[in-house]
C-alpha positions as CSV (number, residue, x, y, z in Angstrom):
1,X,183.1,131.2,148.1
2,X,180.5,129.0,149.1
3,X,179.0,126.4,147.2
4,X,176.1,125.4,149.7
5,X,172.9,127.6,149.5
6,X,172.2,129.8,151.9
7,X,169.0,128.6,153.9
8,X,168.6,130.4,157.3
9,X,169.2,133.9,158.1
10,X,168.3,135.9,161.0
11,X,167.8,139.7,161.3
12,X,168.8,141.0,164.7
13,X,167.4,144.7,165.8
14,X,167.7,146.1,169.5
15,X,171.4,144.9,170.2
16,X,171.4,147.9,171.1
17,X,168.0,149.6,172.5
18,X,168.3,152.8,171.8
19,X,169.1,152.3,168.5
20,X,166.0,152.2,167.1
21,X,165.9,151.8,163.1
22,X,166.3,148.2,163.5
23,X,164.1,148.2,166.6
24,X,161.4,149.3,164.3
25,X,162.4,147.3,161.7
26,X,162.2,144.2,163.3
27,X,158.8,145.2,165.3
28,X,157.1,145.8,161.7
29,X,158.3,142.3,160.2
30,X,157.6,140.1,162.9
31,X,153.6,141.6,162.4
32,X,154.2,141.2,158.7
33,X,157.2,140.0,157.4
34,X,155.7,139.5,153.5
35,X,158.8,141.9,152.3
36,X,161.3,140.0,153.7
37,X,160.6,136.5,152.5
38,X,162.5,134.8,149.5
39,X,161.7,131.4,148.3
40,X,163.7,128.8,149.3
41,X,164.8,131.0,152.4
42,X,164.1,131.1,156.3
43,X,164.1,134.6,157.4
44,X,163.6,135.1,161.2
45,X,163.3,139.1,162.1
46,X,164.7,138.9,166.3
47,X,164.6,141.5,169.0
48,X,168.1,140.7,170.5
49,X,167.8,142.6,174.0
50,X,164.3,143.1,174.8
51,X,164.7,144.5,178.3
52,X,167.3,147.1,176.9
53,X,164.7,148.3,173.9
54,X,161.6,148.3,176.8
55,X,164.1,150.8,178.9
56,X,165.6,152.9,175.5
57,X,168.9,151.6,176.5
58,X,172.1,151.1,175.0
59,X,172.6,147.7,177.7
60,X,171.2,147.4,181.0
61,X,174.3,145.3,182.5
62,X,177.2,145.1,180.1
63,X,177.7,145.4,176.0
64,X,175.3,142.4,174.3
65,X,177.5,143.0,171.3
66,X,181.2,142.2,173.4
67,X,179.9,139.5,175.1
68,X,179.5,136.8,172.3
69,X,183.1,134.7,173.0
70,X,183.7,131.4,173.9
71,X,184.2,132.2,177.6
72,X,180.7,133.8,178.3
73,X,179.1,131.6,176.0
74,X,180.1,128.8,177.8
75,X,179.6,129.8,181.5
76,X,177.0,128.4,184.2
77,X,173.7,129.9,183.4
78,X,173.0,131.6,186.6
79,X,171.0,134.7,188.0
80,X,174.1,136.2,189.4
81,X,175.8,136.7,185.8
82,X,174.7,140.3,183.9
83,X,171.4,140.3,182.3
84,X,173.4,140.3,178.5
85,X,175.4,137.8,179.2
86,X,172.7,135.3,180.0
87,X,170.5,136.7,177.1
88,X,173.9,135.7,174.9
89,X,174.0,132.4,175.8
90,X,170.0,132.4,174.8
91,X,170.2,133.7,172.0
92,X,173.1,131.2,170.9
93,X,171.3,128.4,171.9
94,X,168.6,130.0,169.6
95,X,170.5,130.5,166.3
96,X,173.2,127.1,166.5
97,X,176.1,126.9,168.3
98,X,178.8,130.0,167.8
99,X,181.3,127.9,165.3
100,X,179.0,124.8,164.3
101,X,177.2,123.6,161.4
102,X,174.0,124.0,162.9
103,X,174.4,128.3,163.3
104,X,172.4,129.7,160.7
105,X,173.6,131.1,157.8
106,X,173.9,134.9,158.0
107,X,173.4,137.1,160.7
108,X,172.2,140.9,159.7
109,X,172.8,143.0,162.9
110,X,170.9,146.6,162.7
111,X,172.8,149.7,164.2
112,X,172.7,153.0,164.2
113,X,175.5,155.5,164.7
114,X,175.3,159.1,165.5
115,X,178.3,159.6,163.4
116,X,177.5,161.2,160.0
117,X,178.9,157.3,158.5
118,X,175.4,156.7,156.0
119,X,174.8,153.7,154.6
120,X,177.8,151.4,156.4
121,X,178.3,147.5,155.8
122,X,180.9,145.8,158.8
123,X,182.8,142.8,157.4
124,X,185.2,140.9,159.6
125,X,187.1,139.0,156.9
126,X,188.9,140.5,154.2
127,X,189.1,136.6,152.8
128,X,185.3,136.1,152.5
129,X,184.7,136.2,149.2
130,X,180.7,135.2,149.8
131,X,180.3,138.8,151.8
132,X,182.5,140.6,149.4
133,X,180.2,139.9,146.1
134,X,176.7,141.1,148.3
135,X,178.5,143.9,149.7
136,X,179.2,145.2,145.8
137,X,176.1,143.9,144.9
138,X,174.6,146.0,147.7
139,X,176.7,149.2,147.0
140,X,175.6,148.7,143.3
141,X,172.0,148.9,144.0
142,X,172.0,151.7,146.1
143,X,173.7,153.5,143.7
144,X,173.8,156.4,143.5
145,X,173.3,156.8,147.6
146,X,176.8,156.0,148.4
147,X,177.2,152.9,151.1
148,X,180.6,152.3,152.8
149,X,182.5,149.3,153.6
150,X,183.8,149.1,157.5
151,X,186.9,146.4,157.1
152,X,187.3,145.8,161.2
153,X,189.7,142.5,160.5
154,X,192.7,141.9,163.5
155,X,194.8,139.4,163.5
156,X,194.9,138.4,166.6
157,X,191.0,139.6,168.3
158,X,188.5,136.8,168.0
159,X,184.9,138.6,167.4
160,X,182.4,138.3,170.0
161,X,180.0,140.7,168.4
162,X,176.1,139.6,168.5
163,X,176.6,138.5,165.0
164,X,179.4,136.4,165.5
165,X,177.4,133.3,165.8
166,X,176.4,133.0,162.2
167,X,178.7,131.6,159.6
168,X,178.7,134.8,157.9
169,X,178.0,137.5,160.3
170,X,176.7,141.1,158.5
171,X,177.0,144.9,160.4
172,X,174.4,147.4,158.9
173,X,175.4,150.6,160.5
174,X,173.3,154.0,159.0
175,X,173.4,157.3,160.7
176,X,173.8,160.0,161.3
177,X,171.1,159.3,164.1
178,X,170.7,160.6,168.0
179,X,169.7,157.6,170.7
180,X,166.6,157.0,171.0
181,X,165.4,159.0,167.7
182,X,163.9,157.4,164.6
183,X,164.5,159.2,161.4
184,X,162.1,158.7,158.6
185,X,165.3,158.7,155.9
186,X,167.4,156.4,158.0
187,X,165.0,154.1,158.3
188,X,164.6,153.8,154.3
189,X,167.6,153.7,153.5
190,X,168.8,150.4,156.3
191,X,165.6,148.7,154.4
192,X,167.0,149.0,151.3
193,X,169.9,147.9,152.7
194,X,168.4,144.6,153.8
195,X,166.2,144.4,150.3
196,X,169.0,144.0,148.2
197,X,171.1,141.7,150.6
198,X,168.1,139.4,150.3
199,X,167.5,139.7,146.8
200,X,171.4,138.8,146.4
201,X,171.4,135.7,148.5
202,X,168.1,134.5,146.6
203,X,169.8,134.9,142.9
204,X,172.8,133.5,144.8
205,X,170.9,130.4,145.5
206,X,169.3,130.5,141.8
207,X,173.5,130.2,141.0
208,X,174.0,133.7,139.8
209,X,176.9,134.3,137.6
210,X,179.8,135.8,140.1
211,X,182.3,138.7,139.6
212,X,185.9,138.2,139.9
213,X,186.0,140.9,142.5
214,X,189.0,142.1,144.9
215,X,188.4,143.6,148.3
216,X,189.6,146.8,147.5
217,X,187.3,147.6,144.6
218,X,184.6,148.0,147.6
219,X,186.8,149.2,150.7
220,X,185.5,152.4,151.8
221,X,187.2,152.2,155.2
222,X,189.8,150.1,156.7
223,X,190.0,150.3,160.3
224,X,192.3,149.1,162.8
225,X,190.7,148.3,166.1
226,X,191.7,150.4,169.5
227,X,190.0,147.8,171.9
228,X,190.3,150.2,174.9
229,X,189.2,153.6,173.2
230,X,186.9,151.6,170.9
231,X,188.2,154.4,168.2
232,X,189.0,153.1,165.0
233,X,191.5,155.1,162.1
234,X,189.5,155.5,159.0
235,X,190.4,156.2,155.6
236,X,188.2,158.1,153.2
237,X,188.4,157.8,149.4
238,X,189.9,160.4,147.9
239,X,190.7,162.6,150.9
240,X,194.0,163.7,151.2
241,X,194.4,162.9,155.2
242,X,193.2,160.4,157.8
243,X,190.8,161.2,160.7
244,X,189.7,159.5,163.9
245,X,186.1,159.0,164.7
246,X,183.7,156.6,167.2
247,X,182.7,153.8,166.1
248,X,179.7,152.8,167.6
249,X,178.8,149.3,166.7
């Protein structure tokens, strides 16, 4: 657990373009952004791939969200490499260097899914006891609309998701949604979402009392990544067998 407030966070919409709850999102709070602050707290609402959110695209060159490791990060800024990968090592530069001190705190990333998944949080690290207590404090407060945990930890893949650069990156996945649609409901419910993960880190800061918690008492899902399918084995509570569905974060 950490003992250092949290100061800066980032909300990213438009990783994805066409995915546009957090599109919207983002677009509203960067004209007013009143319902997003907390005192003590920098909160920076971010369009993460402009050009593919102009074009209602998922990318216009490659995945923004596969291209956030070491090796792109790191390469010759040039015209010739794809239009994400040059937007990675932008945004990078914007939000502290991917494994310093200076990244910011949290990173929320805003997807949508048209799988039927609702409200979904990703977490990364089963060991990250910080994420574990807002994701129960999140579940908690949405109560009784249920919100799921995505567990997409590998032993042996390094992350290079968009949100990869914070110190404690966050997945909000909600659908069921089509590309390129915005759904009134969806759309209330990933606010939400974001209200009570701020409303957490600001009585985190105020040193809330923390639960003992263990992982599993919020695991919805725990999936085992497929890199070249990108189809991950979920597990649903209570169901008596397993089923395979895309994951489209």
């Amino acid at each position: 657990m950490t003992e250092k407030p949290i100061k800066k966070i980032a909300i990213f919409g438009g990783t994805h373009g066409n995915e546009l709850t957090g599109v919207f999102l983002v677009k509203h709070w960067l004209q007013d952004g009143a319902e997003i602050q907390r005192t003590g707290l920098e909160v920076k609402p971010f369009i993460s791939n402009p050009r593919a959110v102009k074009k209602c695209l998922r990318y216009i060159d490659c995945d923004l969200n596969r291209v956030f490791d070491l090796e792109n990060l790191g390469k010759k800024m040039s015209e010739d490499l794809p239009y994400e990968v040059r937007r990675a090592q932008e945004i990078n530069h914007l939000f502290g260097q991917k494994n310093s001190e200076d990244s910011y705190d949290i990173i929320f990333d805003l997807h949508n899914t048209t799988s039927n998944m609702g409200c979904t949080l990703i977490l990364e690290d089963s060991k990250n006891d910080f994420l574990i207590q807002m994701f129960h404090y999140i579940k908690t407060s949405l109560a009784p609309l249920p919100c799921y945990v995505y567990l997409i930890e590998h032993p042996s893949l390094k992350y290079a998701t968009t949100r990869s650069i914070a110190k404690y990156p966050v997945g909000i996945e909600v659908g069921p949604q089509p590309q390129g649609v915005l759904r009134a409901d969806i759309l209330d419910q990933m606010r939400k979402m974001i209200k009570h993960a701020l409303d957490f880190i600001h009585q985190f800061n105020q040193g809330m009392k923390m639960e003992k918690l263990l992982l599993l008492s919020i695991l919805t899902f725990r999936v085992s990544h497929l890199e070249s399918s990108h189809f991950c084995r979920q597990w649903h509570a209570g169901a008596s067998s397993c089923q395979f569905t895309r994951a489209d974060c």
